[in-house]
mmCIF file of N, CA and C in Angstrom:
data_model
loop_
_atom_site.group_PDB
_atom_site.id
_atom_site.type_symbol
_atom_site.label_atom_id
_atom_site.label_comp_id
_atom_site.label_asym_id
_atom_site.label_seq_id
_atom_site.Cartn_x
_atom_site.Cartn_y
_atom_site.Cartn_z
ATOM 1 N N GLU P 1 -0.872 17.813 6.355
ATOM 2 C CA GLU P 1 0.178 16.957 5.825
ATOM 3 C C GLU P 1 0.392 15.749 6.738
ATOM 4 N N HIS P 2 0.555 15.989 8.041
ATOM 5 C CA HIS P 2 0.765 14.893 8.976
ATOM 6 C C HIS P 2 -0.478 14.027 9.114
ATOM 7 N N ILE P 3 -1.644 14.632 8.953
ATOM 8 C CA ILE P 3 -2.900 13.885 9.047
ATOM 9 C C ILE P 3 -3.000 12.883 7.904
ATOM 10 N N ALA P 4 -2.643 13.292 6.709
ATOM 11 C CA ALA P 4 -2.681 12.380 5.560
ATOM 12 C C ALA P 4 -1.727 11.211 5.775
ATOM 13 N N TYR P 5 -0.534 11.505 6.255
ATOM 14 C CA TYR P 5 0.458 10.457 6.509
ATOM 15 C C TYR P 5 -0.068 9.490 7.569
ATOM 16 N N ALA P 6 -0.584 10.004 8.652
ATOM 17 C CA ALA P 6 -1.084 9.167 9.743
ATOM 18 C C ALA P 6 -2.288 8.324 9.327
ATOM 19 N N SER P 7 -3.070 8.812 8.389
ATOM 20 C CA SER P 7 -4.232 8.045 7.947
ATOM 21 C C SER P 7 -3.852 6.960 6.942
ATOM 22 N N LEU P 8 -2.600 6.952 6.501
ATOM 23 C CA LEU P 8 -2.137 5.972 5.517
ATOM 24 C C LEU P 8 -1.128 4.990 6.107
ATOM 25 N N VAL P 9 -0.132 5.483 6.780
ATOM 26 C CA VAL P 9 0.974 4.649 7.246
ATOM 27 C C VAL P 9 0.631 3.995 8.583
ATOM 28 N N ASN P 10 0.700 2.673 8.602
ATOM 29 C CA ASN P 10 0.362 1.828 9.753
ATOM 30 C C ASN P 10 -1.087 1.963 10.196
ATOM 31 N N ALA P 11 -1.924 2.488 9.325
ATOM 32 C CA ALA P 11 -3.352 2.606 9.610
ATOM 33 C C ALA P 11 -4.058 1.327 9.145
ATOM 34 N N LEU P 12 -5.122 0.983 9.836
ATOM 35 C CA LEU P 12 -5.886 -0.204 9.470
ATOM 36 C C LEU P 12 -6.732 0.062 8.225
ATOM 37 N N PRO P 13 -6.783 -0.893 7.308
ATOM 38 C CA PRO P 13 -7.633 -0.712 6.123
ATOM 39 C C PRO P 13 -9.102 -0.870 6.487
ATOM 40 N N LYS P 14 -9.957 -0.272 5.704
ATOM 41 C CA LYS P 14 -11.399 -0.423 5.915
ATOM 42 C C LYS P 14 -11.931 -1.697 5.282
ATOM 43 N N ASN P 15 -11.198 -2.269 4.333
ATOM 44 C CA ASN P 15 -11.593 -3.506 3.674
ATOM 45 C C ASN P 15 -11.539 -4.645 4.688
ATOM 46 N N SER P 16 -12.649 -5.347 4.885
ATOM 47 C CA SER P 16 -12.722 -6.369 5.932
ATOM 48 C C SER P 16 -11.769 -7.539 5.694
ATOM 49 N N LYS P 17 -11.577 -7.951 4.458
ATOM 50 C CA LYS P 17 -10.658 -9.052 4.159
ATOM 51 C C LYS P 17 -9.215 -8.634 4.426
ATOM 52 N N ALA P 18 -8.837 -7.451 3.994
ATOM 53 C CA ALA P 18 -7.486 -6.949 4.244
ATOM 54 C C ALA P 18 -7.245 -6.793 5.740
ATOM 55 N N LEU P 19 -8.247 -6.333 6.455
ATOM 56 C CA LEU P 19 -8.138 -6.185 7.902
ATOM 57 C C LEU P 19 -7.946 -7.541 8.567
ATOM 58 N N SER P 20 -8.751 -8.531 8.176
ATOM 59 C CA SER P 20 -8.621 -9.867 8.782
ATOM 60 C C SER P 20 -7.312 -10.545 8.388
ATOM 61 N N ASP P 21 -6.731 -10.154 7.250
ATOM 62 C CA ASP P 21 -5.434 -10.694 6.835
ATOM 63 C C ASP P 21 -4.273 -10.040 7.588
ATOM 64 N N GLY P 22 -4.576 -9.005 8.355
ATOM 65 C CA GLY P 22 -3.555 -8.348 9.159
ATOM 66 C C GLY P 22 -2.737 -7.303 8.427
ATOM 67 N N THR P 23 -3.218 -6.845 7.281
ATOM 68 C CA THR P 23 -2.476 -5.821 6.558
ATOM 69 C C THR P 23 -2.731 -4.446 7.164
ATOM 70 N N LYS P 24 -1.887 -3.520 6.802
ATOM 71 C CA LYS P 24 -2.067 -2.099 7.118
ATOM 72 C C LYS P 24 -2.235 -1.391 5.780
ATOM 73 N N ARG P 25 -2.737 -0.189 5.780
ATOM 74 C CA ARG P 25 -2.824 0.542 4.511
ATOM 75 C C ARG P 25 -1.435 0.612 3.891
ATOM 76 N N VAL P 26 -0.450 1.023 4.669
ATOM 77 C CA VAL P 26 0.965 0.933 4.298
ATOM 78 C C VAL P 26 1.692 0.457 5.549
ATOM 79 N N SER P 27 2.352 -0.670 5.448
ATOM 80 C CA SER P 27 3.042 -1.255 6.596
ATOM 81 C C SER P 27 4.503 -0.823 6.647
ATOM 82 N N THR P 28 4.988 -0.600 7.862
ATOM 83 C CA THR P 28 6.406 -0.301 8.057
ATOM 84 C C THR P 28 7.090 -1.401 8.863
ATOM 85 N N SER P 29 6.410 -2.505 9.088
ATOM 86 C CA SER P 29 6.952 -3.589 9.909
ATOM 87 C C SER P 29 7.723 -4.600 9.076
ATOM 88 N N GLY P 30 8.795 -5.130 9.673
ATOM 89 C CA GLY P 30 9.564 -6.192 9.042
ATOM 90 C C GLY P 30 10.548 -5.681 8.013
ATOM 91 N N ASN P 31 10.993 -6.616 7.171
ATOM 92 C CA ASN P 31 11.935 -6.250 6.109
ATOM 93 C C ASN P 31 11.177 -5.702 4.902
ATOM 94 N N SER P 32 11.892 -5.363 3.857
ATOM 95 C CA SER P 32 11.250 -4.722 2.695
ATOM 96 C C SER P 32 10.187 -5.615 2.056
ATOM 97 N N GLU P 33 10.428 -6.917 1.992
ATOM 98 C CA GLU P 33 9.422 -7.830 1.422
ATOM 99 C C GLU P 33 8.183 -7.894 2.302
ATOM 100 N N ASP P 34 8.381 -7.922 3.628
ATOM 101 C CA ASP P 34 7.245 -7.928 4.555
ATOM 102 C C ASP P 34 6.422 -6.659 4.405
ATOM 103 N N ARG P 35 7.106 -5.529 4.286
ATOM 104 C CA ARG P 35 6.397 -4.249 4.155
ATOM 105 C C ARG P 35 5.498 -4.247 2.928
ATOM 106 N N LEU P 36 6.019 -4.759 1.819
ATOM 107 C CA LEU P 36 5.203 -4.811 0.597
ATOM 108 C C LEU P 36 4.035 -5.769 0.755
ATOM 109 N N SER P 37 4.302 -6.975 1.229
ATOM 110 C CA SER P 37 3.239 -7.983 1.299
ATOM 111 C C SER P 37 2.180 -7.637 2.338
ATOM 112 N N ASN P 38 2.518 -6.808 3.313
ATOM 113 C CA ASN P 38 1.559 -6.422 4.345
ATOM 114 C C ASN P 38 0.955 -5.044 4.120
ATOM 115 N N SER P 39 1.181 -4.476 2.938
ATOM 116 C CA SER P 39 0.641 -3.156 2.607
ATOM 117 C C SER P 39 -0.523 -3.281 1.633
ATOM 118 N N PHE P 40 -1.705 -2.922 2.122
ATOM 119 C CA PHE P 40 -2.919 -2.964 1.319
ATOM 120 C C PHE P 40 -2.777 -2.101 0.060
ATOM 121 N N LEU P 41 -2.177 -0.939 0.199
ATOM 122 C CA LEU P 41 -1.982 -0.062 -0.960
ATOM 123 C C LEU P 41 -1.178 -0.766 -2.045
ATOM 124 N N TRP P 42 -0.091 -1.428 -1.666
ATOM 125 C CA TRP P 42 0.744 -2.111 -2.648
ATOM 126 C C TRP P 42 -0.049 -3.204 -3.356
ATOM 127 N N THR P 43 -0.826 -3.962 -2.605
ATOM 128 C CA THR P 43 -1.650 -5.015 -3.212
ATOM 129 C C THR P 43 -2.631 -4.414 -4.204
ATOM 130 N N LYS P 44 -3.226 -3.296 -3.843
ATOM 131 C CA LYS P 44 -4.228 -2.675 -4.712
ATOM 132 C C LYS P 44 -3.640 -2.127 -6.012
ATOM 133 N N ILE P 45 -2.391 -1.661 -5.990
ATOM 134 C CA ILE P 45 -1.820 -1.098 -7.218
ATOM 135 C C ILE P 45 -0.981 -2.107 -7.992
ATOM 136 N N ASN P 46 -0.630 -3.224 -7.380
ATOM 137 C CA ASN P 46 0.321 -4.138 -7.997
ATOM 138 C C ASN P 46 -0.277 -5.471 -8.440
ATOM 139 N N THR P 47 -1.560 -5.671 -8.307
ATOM 140 C CA THR P 47 -2.166 -6.919 -8.741
ATOM 141 C C THR P 47 -3.147 -6.662 -9.867
ATOM 142 N N ILE P 48 -3.346 -7.672 -10.667
ATOM 143 C CA ILE P 48 -4.322 -7.555 -11.762
ATOM 144 C C ILE P 48 -5.717 -7.430 -11.171
ATOM 145 N N SER P 49 -6.030 -8.311 -10.243
ATOM 146 C CA SER P 49 -7.292 -8.185 -9.511
ATOM 147 C C SER P 49 -7.225 -9.080 -8.287
ATOM 148 N N ASN P 50 -7.887 -8.669 -7.268
ATOM 149 C CA ASN P 50 -8.036 -9.447 -6.056
ATOM 150 C C ASN P 50 -9.427 -9.135 -5.561
ATOM 151 N N SER P 51 -10.398 -9.948 -5.957
ATOM 152 C CA SER P 51 -11.792 -9.620 -5.682
ATOM 153 C C SER P 51 -12.069 -9.455 -4.190
ATOM 154 N N ALA P 52 -11.335 -10.176 -3.348
ATOM 155 C CA ALA P 52 -11.540 -10.030 -1.903
ATOM 156 C C ALA P 52 -11.111 -8.651 -1.422
ATOM 157 N N TYR P 53 -10.152 -8.047 -2.112
ATOM 158 C CA TYR P 53 -9.654 -6.727 -1.730
ATOM 159 C C TYR P 53 -10.263 -5.619 -2.576
ATOM 160 N N GLY P 54 -11.157 -5.956 -3.469
ATOM 161 C CA GLY P 54 -11.795 -4.956 -4.306
ATOM 162 C C GLY P 54 -11.025 -4.716 -5.592
ATOM 163 N N SER P 55 -11.403 -3.690 -6.297
ATOM 164 C CA SER P 55 -10.820 -3.372 -7.597
ATOM 165 C C SER P 55 -9.382 -2.893 -7.480
ATOM 166 N N LYS P 56 -8.657 -3.081 -8.578
ATOM 167 C CA LYS P 56 -7.293 -2.568 -8.661
ATOM 168 C C LYS P 56 -7.328 -1.046 -8.641
ATOM 169 N N MET P 57 -6.296 -0.442 -8.091
ATOM 170 C CA MET P 57 -6.171 1.022 -8.090
ATOM 171 C C MET P 57 -5.135 1.444 -9.116
ATOM 172 N N PRO P 58 -5.313 2.548 -9.753
ATOM 173 C CA PRO P 58 -6.548 3.322 -9.782
ATOM 174 C C PRO P 58 -7.608 2.603 -10.603
ATOM 175 N N THR P 59 -8.857 2.894 -10.331
ATOM 176 C CA THR P 59 -9.936 2.207 -11.040
ATOM 177 C C THR P 59 -10.054 2.670 -12.487
ATOM 178 N N ARG P 60 -9.629 3.882 -12.763
ATOM 179 C CA ARG P 60 -9.619 4.393 -14.139
ATOM 180 C C ARG P 60 -8.197 4.749 -14.500
ATOM 181 N N GLY P 61 -7.779 4.374 -15.658
ATOM 182 C CA GLY P 61 -6.422 4.678 -16.084
ATOM 183 C C GLY P 61 -5.430 3.761 -15.395
ATOM 184 N N SER P 62 -4.208 4.191 -15.368
ATOM 185 C CA SER P 62 -3.185 3.378 -14.721
ATOM 186 C C SER P 62 -2.042 4.268 -14.253
ATOM 187 N N LEU P 63 -1.278 3.738 -13.321
ATOM 188 C CA LEU P 63 -0.071 4.429 -12.875
ATOM 189 C C LEU P 63 1.056 4.102 -13.836
ATOM 190 N N SER P 64 1.967 5.009 -14.001
ATOM 191 C CA SER P 64 3.131 4.737 -14.839
ATOM 192 C C SER P 64 4.060 3.770 -14.098
ATOM 193 N N PHE P 65 4.934 3.110 -14.851
ATOM 194 C CA PHE P 65 5.918 2.225 -14.225
ATOM 195 C C PHE P 65 6.778 3.012 -13.244
ATOM 196 N N SER P 66 7.070 4.252 -13.586
ATOM 197 C CA SER P 66 7.860 5.109 -12.719
ATOM 198 C C SER P 66 7.137 5.391 -11.401
ATOM 199 N N ASP P 67 5.845 5.706 -11.481
ATOM 200 C CA ASP P 67 5.063 5.959 -10.268
ATOM 201 C C ASP P 67 5.011 4.714 -9.388
ATOM 202 N N ILE P 68 4.815 3.556 -10.004
ATOM 203 C CA ILE P 68 4.768 2.299 -9.251
ATOM 204 C C ILE P 68 6.109 2.032 -8.582
ATOM 205 N N ALA P 69 7.195 2.281 -9.289
ATOM 206 C CA ALA P 69 8.536 2.081 -8.725
ATOM 207 C C ALA P 69 8.793 3.012 -7.537
ATOM 208 N N ILE P 70 8.317 4.248 -7.630
ATOM 209 C CA ILE P 70 8.475 5.211 -6.533
ATOM 210 C C ILE P 70 7.700 4.749 -5.307
ATOM 211 N N ILE P 71 6.473 4.313 -5.494
ATOM 212 C CA ILE P 71 5.658 3.832 -4.378
ATOM 213 C C ILE P 71 6.285 2.586 -3.760
ATOM 214 N N LYS P 72 6.746 1.676 -4.605
ATOM 215 C CA LYS P 72 7.391 0.447 -4.110
ATOM 216 C C LYS P 72 8.616 0.790 -3.270
ATOM 217 N N SER P 73 9.457 1.651 -3.771
ATOM 218 C CA SER P 73 10.669 2.050 -3.069
ATOM 219 C C SER P 73 10.335 2.720 -1.744
ATOM 220 N N TRP P 74 9.325 3.568 -1.716
ATOM 221 C CA TRP P 74 8.901 4.266 -0.504
ATOM 222 C C TRP P 74 8.457 3.272 0.567
ATOM 223 N N ILE P 75 7.640 2.287 0.159
ATOM 224 C CA ILE P 75 7.181 1.278 1.122
ATOM 225 C C ILE P 75 8.352 0.422 1.586
ATOM 226 N N GLU P 76 9.178 -0.042 0.657
ATOM 227 C CA GLU P 76 10.327 -0.876 1.030
ATOM 228 C C GLU P 76 11.266 -0.162 2.000
ATOM 229 N N SER P 77 11.374 1.148 1.851
ATOM 230 C CA SER P 77 12.284 1.951 2.689
ATOM 231 C C SER P 77 11.678 2.283 4.050
ATOM 232 N N GLY P 78 10.468 1.858 4.290
ATOM 233 C CA GLY P 78 9.831 2.114 5.575
ATOM 234 C C GLY P 78 8.837 3.248 5.584
ATOM 235 N N ALA P 79 8.433 3.707 4.400
ATOM 236 C CA ALA P 79 7.412 4.749 4.254
ATOM 237 C C ALA P 79 7.715 5.973 5.114
ATOM 238 N N LEU P 80 8.913 6.494 4.912
ATOM 239 C CA LEU P 80 9.345 7.657 5.683
ATOM 240 C C LEU P 80 8.510 8.885 5.331
ATOM 241 N N GLU P 81 8.276 9.710 6.321
ATOM 242 C CA GLU P 81 7.523 10.947 6.099
ATOM 243 C C GLU P 81 8.492 12.052 5.736
ATOM 244 N N ASN P 82 8.605 12.279 4.434
ATOM 245 C CA ASN P 82 9.502 13.347 3.973
ATOM 246 C C ASN P 82 9.030 13.920 2.665
#
């Protein structure tokens, strides 16, 4: 459980463009807007496409609006481990 959290929160992305842009897989730095804009995961699920960052997630199907809202709230709140 803790390993999954540590590999996601404040971890460096493997995507070279996201890494050079200074994002984290999920960022906990700054205010809520900073956390979203600096979180690679948020970019991947919340954009139509960003070819530099690869395909939108999930690649098949889609997340519900509710799931997206939960993820957004979690990141904005500082991605607490609970």
